[in-house]
mmCIF file of C-alpha atoms and ligand atoms in Angstrom:
data_model
loop_
_atom_site.group_PDB
_atom_site.id
_atom_site.type_symbol
_atom_site.label_atom_id
_atom_site.label_comp_id
_atom_site.label_asym_id
_atom_site.label_seq_id
_atom_site.Cartn_x
_atom_site.Cartn_y
_atom_site.Cartn_z
ATOM 1 C CA MET A 168 18.537 89.432 -246.239
ATOM 2 C CA THR A 169 17.931 92.942 -246.426
ATOM 3 C CA LYS A 170 14.908 94.768 -244.424
ATOM 4 C CA ILE A 171 13.775 96.181 -247.624
ATOM 5 C CA PRO A 172 11.568 92.966 -248.531
ATOM 6 C CA VAL A 173 10.206 93.196 -244.865
ATOM 7 C CA VAL A 174 9.077 96.395 -245.382
ATOM 8 C CA GLN A 175 7.512 95.856 -248.733
ATOM 9 C CA GLN A 176 5.562 92.998 -247.227
ATOM 10 C CA ILE A 177 4.106 94.962 -244.349
ATOM 11 C CA LEU A 178 2.993 97.613 -246.955
ATOM 12 C CA SER A 179 1.203 94.857 -249.085
ATOM 13 C CA ALA A 180 -0.490 93.500 -246.459
ATOM 14 C CA ASN A 181 -1.670 96.948 -245.463
ATOM 15 C CA ASP A 182 -2.575 97.861 -248.849
ATOM 16 C CA ALA A 183 -4.896 94.675 -249.425
ATOM 17 C CA ILE A 184 -6.809 95.813 -246.226
ATOM 18 C CA ALA A 185 -6.765 99.283 -247.312
ATOM 19 C CA THR A 186 -8.637 97.772 -250.306
ATOM 20 C CA GLU A 187 -11.344 96.301 -248.191
ATOM 21 C CA ASN A 188 -11.887 99.370 -246.643
ATOM 22 C CA ARG A 189 -12.381 101.319 -249.766
ATOM 23 C CA ALA A 190 -15.117 98.570 -250.572
ATOM 24 C CA ALA A 191 -16.730 98.962 -247.207
ATOM 25 C CA LEU A 192 -16.759 103.034 -247.606
ATOM 26 C CA ASP A 193 -17.948 102.459 -251.326
ATOM 27 C CA ALA A 194 -20.768 100.350 -250.175
ATOM 28 C CA ALA A 195 -21.660 102.523 -247.546
ATOM 29 C CA GLY A 196 -21.946 105.558 -250.155
ATOM 30 C CA SER A 197 -19.253 107.272 -247.890
ATOM 31 C CA LEU A 198 -16.336 109.589 -248.905
ATOM 32 C CA GLY A 199 -13.526 108.953 -246.842
ATOM 33 C CA VAL A 200 -10.967 111.697 -246.158
ATOM 34 C CA ASN A 201 -7.568 110.850 -244.616
ATOM 35 C CA VAL A 202 -6.349 113.946 -242.702
ATOM 36 C CA MET A 203 -2.942 114.419 -242.358
ATOM 37 C CA ALA A 204 -0.592 117.122 -240.391
ATOM 38 C CA SER A 205 2.120 117.858 -237.972
ATOM 39 C CA PRO A 206 0.931 117.866 -234.253
ATOM 40 C CA GLY A 207 -0.901 121.187 -233.371
ATOM 41 C CA ALA A 208 -1.521 122.103 -237.318
ATOM 42 C CA GLY A 209 -5.389 122.351 -236.233
ATOM 43 C CA LYS A 210 -6.564 118.973 -237.579
ATOM 44 C CA THR A 211 -9.393 118.792 -234.931
ATOM 45 C CA SER A 212 -10.058 122.481 -235.319
ATOM 46 C CA LEU A 213 -10.403 121.928 -239.023
ATOM 47 C CA ILE A 214 -13.080 118.762 -238.461
ATOM 48 C CA LEU A 215 -14.850 120.840 -236.109
ATOM 49 C CA ALA A 216 -15.289 123.829 -238.147
ATOM 50 C CA THR A 217 -16.152 121.880 -241.169
ATOM 51 C CA ALA A 218 -18.746 119.964 -239.313
ATOM 52 C CA ARG A 219 -20.414 123.086 -238.442
ATOM 53 C CA ARG A 220 -20.509 123.855 -242.477
ATOM 54 C CA LEU A 221 -22.147 120.972 -243.642
ATOM 55 C CA PRO A 222 -25.532 120.844 -245.076
ATOM 56 C CA ALA A 223 -28.159 119.712 -242.798
ATOM 57 C CA GLY A 224 -28.930 115.935 -243.215
ATOM 58 C CA LEU A 225 -25.376 115.228 -244.455
ATOM 59 C CA ARG A 226 -23.987 112.607 -241.883
ATOM 60 C CA LEU A 227 -20.554 112.867 -240.834
ATOM 61 C CA ALA A 228 -18.605 110.473 -238.661
ATOM 62 C CA VAL A 229 -15.054 110.603 -237.606
ATOM 63 C CA ILE A 230 -12.262 108.312 -236.690
ATOM 64 C CA GLU A 231 -9.596 109.926 -234.163
ATOM 65 C CA GLY A 232 -5.955 108.587 -234.403
ATOM 66 C CA ASP A 233 -3.731 109.426 -231.558
ATOM 67 C CA VAL A 234 -0.827 107.905 -229.782
ATOM 68 C CA ALA A 235 -2.750 108.037 -226.454
ATOM 69 C CA GLY A 236 -5.737 109.743 -224.789
ATOM 70 C CA ARG A 237 -9.144 111.027 -226.312
ATOM 71 C CA ILE A 238 -9.091 114.571 -225.826
ATOM 72 C CA ASP A 239 -9.908 115.331 -229.542
ATOM 73 C CA ALA A 240 -12.738 112.578 -229.323
ATOM 74 C CA ASP A 241 -14.086 113.910 -226.628
ATOM 75 C CA THR A 242 -14.325 117.431 -228.301
ATOM 76 C CA LEU A 243 -15.590 116.024 -231.336
ATOM 77 C CA ALA A 244 -18.551 113.945 -229.330
ATOM 78 C CA ALA A 245 -19.371 117.208 -227.467
ATOM 79 C CA ALA A 246 -20.003 118.722 -230.754
ATOM 80 C CA GLY A 247 -22.415 115.683 -231.390
ATOM 81 C CA VAL A 248 -20.131 114.224 -234.331
ATOM 82 C CA PRO A 249 -19.977 110.248 -234.026
ATOM 83 C CA VAL A 250 -16.514 109.200 -233.238
ATOM 84 C CA VAL A 251 -14.338 106.269 -232.625
ATOM 85 C CA GLN A 252 -11.020 106.894 -230.986
ATOM 86 C CA ILE A 253 -8.170 104.624 -232.160
ATOM 87 C CA ASN A 254 -5.022 104.734 -229.878
ATOM 88 C CA THR A 255 -1.851 103.534 -231.518
ATOM 89 C CA GLY A 256 -0.027 102.879 -228.357
ATOM 90 C CA GLY A 257 3.034 104.687 -229.389
ATOM 91 C CA GLY A 258 2.774 104.242 -233.082
ATOM 92 C CA CYS A 259 3.148 107.272 -235.144
ATOM 93 C CA HIS A 260 0.507 106.729 -238.154
ATOM 94 C CA LEU A 261 -2.750 104.974 -238.559
ATOM 95 C CA ASP A 262 -2.712 101.986 -240.544
ATOM 96 C CA ALA A 263 -5.540 100.015 -242.710
ATOM 97 C CA PRO A 264 -6.240 97.310 -240.253
ATOM 98 C CA MET A 265 -6.745 100.152 -237.403
ATOM 99 C CA VAL A 266 -9.423 101.761 -239.671
ATOM 100 C CA ARG A 267 -10.905 98.667 -240.350
ATOM 101 C CA SER A 268 -11.488 97.903 -236.675
ATOM 102 C CA ALA A 269 -13.422 101.251 -236.337
ATOM 103 C CA LEU A 270 -15.435 101.080 -239.502
ATOM 104 C CA PRO A 271 -18.328 98.558 -238.078
ATOM 105 C CA HIS A 272 -18.814 101.005 -235.206
ATOM 106 C CA LEU A 273 -19.701 103.850 -237.737
ATOM 107 C CA LEU A 274 -20.670 102.671 -240.947
ATOM 108 C CA PRO A 275 -24.174 100.542 -239.986
ATOM 109 C CA ASP A 276 -25.775 104.077 -238.778
ATOM 110 C CA GLY A 277 -25.058 105.934 -242.116
ATOM 111 C CA VAL A 278 -22.074 107.848 -242.994
ATOM 112 C CA ASP A 279 -21.980 110.130 -246.122
ATOM 113 C CA LEU A 280 -18.583 111.571 -245.140
ATOM 114 C CA LEU A 281 -15.890 109.932 -242.921
ATOM 115 C CA LEU A 282 -13.017 112.008 -241.612
ATOM 116 C CA VAL A 283 -10.127 109.989 -240.289
ATOM 117 C CA GLU A 284 -7.625 112.372 -238.256
ATOM 118 C CA ASN A 285 -4.458 110.446 -238.653
ATOM 119 C CA VAL A 286 -1.735 110.830 -235.993
ATOM 120 C CA GLY A 287 0.369 114.215 -236.226
ATOM 121 C CA ASN A 288 3.044 113.058 -238.354
ATOM 122 C CA LEU A 289 4.378 114.647 -241.561
ATOM 123 C CA ILE A 290 6.478 111.384 -242.389
ATOM 124 C CA CYS A 291 4.871 107.618 -242.515
ATOM 125 C CA PRO A 292 1.060 108.508 -242.765
ATOM 126 C CA ALA A 293 1.423 109.348 -246.291
ATOM 127 C CA GLU A 294 3.030 105.748 -246.803
ATOM 128 C CA PHE A 295 0.249 103.799 -245.195
ATOM 129 C CA SER A 296 -2.884 103.927 -247.332
ATOM 130 C CA LEU A 297 -5.873 103.451 -245.000
ATOM 131 C CA GLY A 298 -8.435 102.890 -247.982
ATOM 132 C CA THR A 299 -9.915 106.646 -247.939
ATOM 133 C CA HIS A 300 -10.851 108.565 -251.266
ATOM 134 C CA VAL A 301 -9.047 111.660 -250.481
ATOM 135 C CA ASN A 302 -5.729 112.673 -248.973
ATOM 136 C CA LEU A 303 -6.198 116.256 -247.028
ATOM 137 C CA VAL A 304 -3.050 117.664 -245.793
ATOM 138 C CA VAL A 305 -3.206 120.578 -243.223
ATOM 139 C CA ALA A 306 -0.329 122.749 -242.719
ATOM 140 C CA SER A 307 -0.188 125.798 -240.569
ATOM 141 C CA THR A 308 1.472 129.265 -240.667
ATOM 142 C CA PRO A 309 3.100 128.971 -237.384
ATOM 143 C CA GLU A 310 4.836 125.831 -238.842
ATOM 144 C CA GLY A 311 6.698 127.899 -241.567
ATOM 145 C CA HIS A 312 6.435 128.075 -245.218
ATOM 146 C CA ASP A 313 9.251 125.603 -245.575
ATOM 147 C CA LYS A 314 7.312 122.521 -244.607
ATOM 148 C CA PRO A 315 6.783 121.336 -248.106
ATOM 149 C CA TYR A 316 10.570 121.440 -248.922
ATOM 150 C CA LYS A 317 11.219 119.287 -245.911
ATOM 151 C CA TYR A 318 8.369 116.669 -246.111
ATOM 152 C CA PRO A 319 7.945 116.385 -249.959
ATOM 153 C CA GLY A 320 6.383 113.049 -249.684
ATOM 154 C CA MET A 321 3.627 114.135 -247.569
ATOM 155 C CA PHE A 322 2.801 117.122 -250.140
ATOM 156 C CA ALA A 323 3.254 114.882 -252.901
ATOM 157 C CA ALA A 324 0.787 112.608 -251.443
ATOM 158 C CA ALA A 325 -1.920 115.280 -251.101
ATOM 159 C CA ASP A 326 -5.070 115.510 -252.958
ATOM 160 C CA VAL A 327 -6.044 118.786 -251.460
ATOM 161 C CA VAL A 328 -3.825 121.320 -249.106
ATOM 162 C CA ALA A 329 -5.370 123.422 -246.450
ATOM 163 C CA LEU A 330 -3.050 125.962 -244.975
ATOM 164 C CA ASN A 331 -4.548 126.896 -241.521
ATOM 165 C CA LYS A 332 -4.078 129.978 -239.280
ATOM 166 C CA ALA A 333 -3.866 132.222 -241.951
ATOM 167 C CA ASP A 334 -5.003 135.163 -239.524
ATOM 168 C CA VAL A 335 -1.720 134.945 -237.820
ATOM 169 C CA ALA A 336 0.491 134.590 -240.738
ATOM 170 C CA ALA A 337 2.149 138.159 -240.420
ATOM 171 C CA VAL A 338 3.268 137.126 -236.800
ATOM 172 C CA PHE A 339 5.210 134.337 -238.112
ATOM 173 C CA ASP A 340 6.652 135.984 -241.541
ATOM 174 C CA PHE A 341 4.800 133.280 -243.435
ATOM 175 C CA ASP A 342 5.598 133.656 -247.201
ATOM 176 C CA PHE A 343 2.515 132.386 -248.925
ATOM 177 C CA GLU A 344 4.370 132.394 -252.553
ATOM 178 C CA ALA A 345 7.280 130.322 -250.953
ATOM 179 C CA PHE A 346 4.914 127.848 -249.432
ATOM 180 C CA GLN A 347 2.957 127.508 -252.872
ATOM 181 C CA ARG A 348 6.161 127.073 -254.968
ATOM 182 C CA GLY A 349 7.166 124.167 -252.413
ATOM 183 C CA VAL A 350 3.783 122.622 -252.911
ATOM 184 C CA ARG A 351 3.921 122.987 -256.555
ATOM 185 C CA MET A 352 7.373 121.374 -256.759
ATOM 186 C CA VAL A 353 6.107 118.185 -255.780
ATOM 187 C CA ASN A 354 2.266 118.391 -256.370
ATOM 188 C CA PRO A 355 1.282 120.236 -259.877
ATOM 189 C CA GLN A 356 -2.599 120.314 -259.020
ATOM 190 C CA ALA A 357 -3.762 119.793 -255.634
ATOM 191 C CA PRO A 358 -6.016 122.853 -254.539
ATOM 192 C CA ILE A 359 -4.574 124.796 -251.574
ATOM 193 C CA PHE A 360 -7.003 126.433 -249.280
ATOM 194 C CA VAL A 361 -5.908 129.200 -247.327
ATOM 195 C CA LEU A 362 -8.239 129.438 -244.134
ATOM 196 C CA SER A 363 -8.402 130.241 -240.477
ATOM 197 C CA CYS A 364 -10.480 127.798 -238.280
ATOM 198 C CA ARG A 365 -10.252 130.706 -235.540
ATOM 199 C CA THR A 366 -11.652 133.517 -237.735
ATOM 200 C CA GLY A 367 -13.793 131.073 -240.380
ATOM 201 C CA GLU A 368 -11.854 132.521 -243.495
ATOM 202 C CA GLY A 369 -11.480 130.599 -246.297
ATOM 203 C CA LEU A 370 -13.555 127.801 -244.785
ATOM 204 C CA ASP A 371 -16.642 127.720 -246.982
ATOM 205 C CA ALA A 372 -14.568 127.439 -250.030
ATOM 206 C CA TRP A 373 -13.027 124.391 -248.602
ATOM 207 C CA VAL A 374 -16.294 122.890 -247.351
ATOM 208 C CA ALA A 375 -17.502 123.428 -250.894
ATOM 209 C CA TRP A 376 -14.544 121.670 -252.508
ATOM 210 C CA LEU A 377 -15.149 118.776 -250.041
ATOM 211 C CA LEU A 378 -18.718 118.762 -251.181
ATOM 212 C CA ALA A 379 -17.877 118.748 -254.700
ATOM 213 C CA ALA A 380 -15.442 115.840 -254.244
ATOM 214 C CA ARG A 381 -17.998 113.773 -252.690
ATOM 215 C CA ARG A 382 -20.415 114.257 -255.427
ATOM 216 C CA ALA A 383 -17.863 113.312 -258.034
ATOM 217 C CA GLU A 384 -17.342 110.159 -256.014
ATOM 218 C CA THR A 385 -20.886 109.181 -255.718
ATOM 219 C CA LEU A 386 -21.339 109.884 -259.531
ATOM 220 C CA ARG A 387 -18.167 107.584 -260.326
ATOM 221 C CA ARG A 388 -19.689 104.973 -258.213
ATOM 222 C CA ALA A 389 -22.583 105.188 -260.160
ATOM 223 C CA SER A 390 -21.212 105.059 -263.564
ATOM 224 C CA GLY A 391 -19.410 102.090 -262.662
HETATM 225 MG MG1 MG B 184 -6.335 116.708 -233.217
HETATM 226 ZN ZN1 ZN B 185 4.357 106.164 -238.511
#
């Protein structure tokens, strides 16, 4: 017997729990976002910057996925964001059962927007659905404009792309057009937001898109 059927079995078990997670999020009226990126692209920084720009009264919660430690969760908690830390103990991605175990700690308090910070990794996080509604891929200019060419699966899975650290693009000879062409090769329609969590540029447009996505999901649920 080959290994392929085993992999399929693991993925279908994951997908079944992802479907349960989606139902729990829908029942709570929450939009879930799977935040994926390589280590250091600025996932936590973007979550913090987003939190600061959300309208008053919109309830944000975060699930923090890391191999070890709780540095990012502490940062978010210090900013007043309800957060649950998941340590994967070496695992290089979050899976649906991990997210399921975190939801009861957050959803009962009321969550309008749930940002799930995946483990820093541009490969397998795209293959394990969590039950979230939106796949956000965060790239950054110091990583280079070749990332979409090297990790097409991740960029193909994106519903939206944030290109962070735009303020230092020139230092790294970052070619915006080459990056965009690479994304478009595998993903014809995901919007690409060029932004900087350090300077704040581009963040208002990103947050406006996120809020529109939440409204659209709320309307979709209401209609049926
Ligand atoms: Mg982080
Ligand atoms: Zn993995």
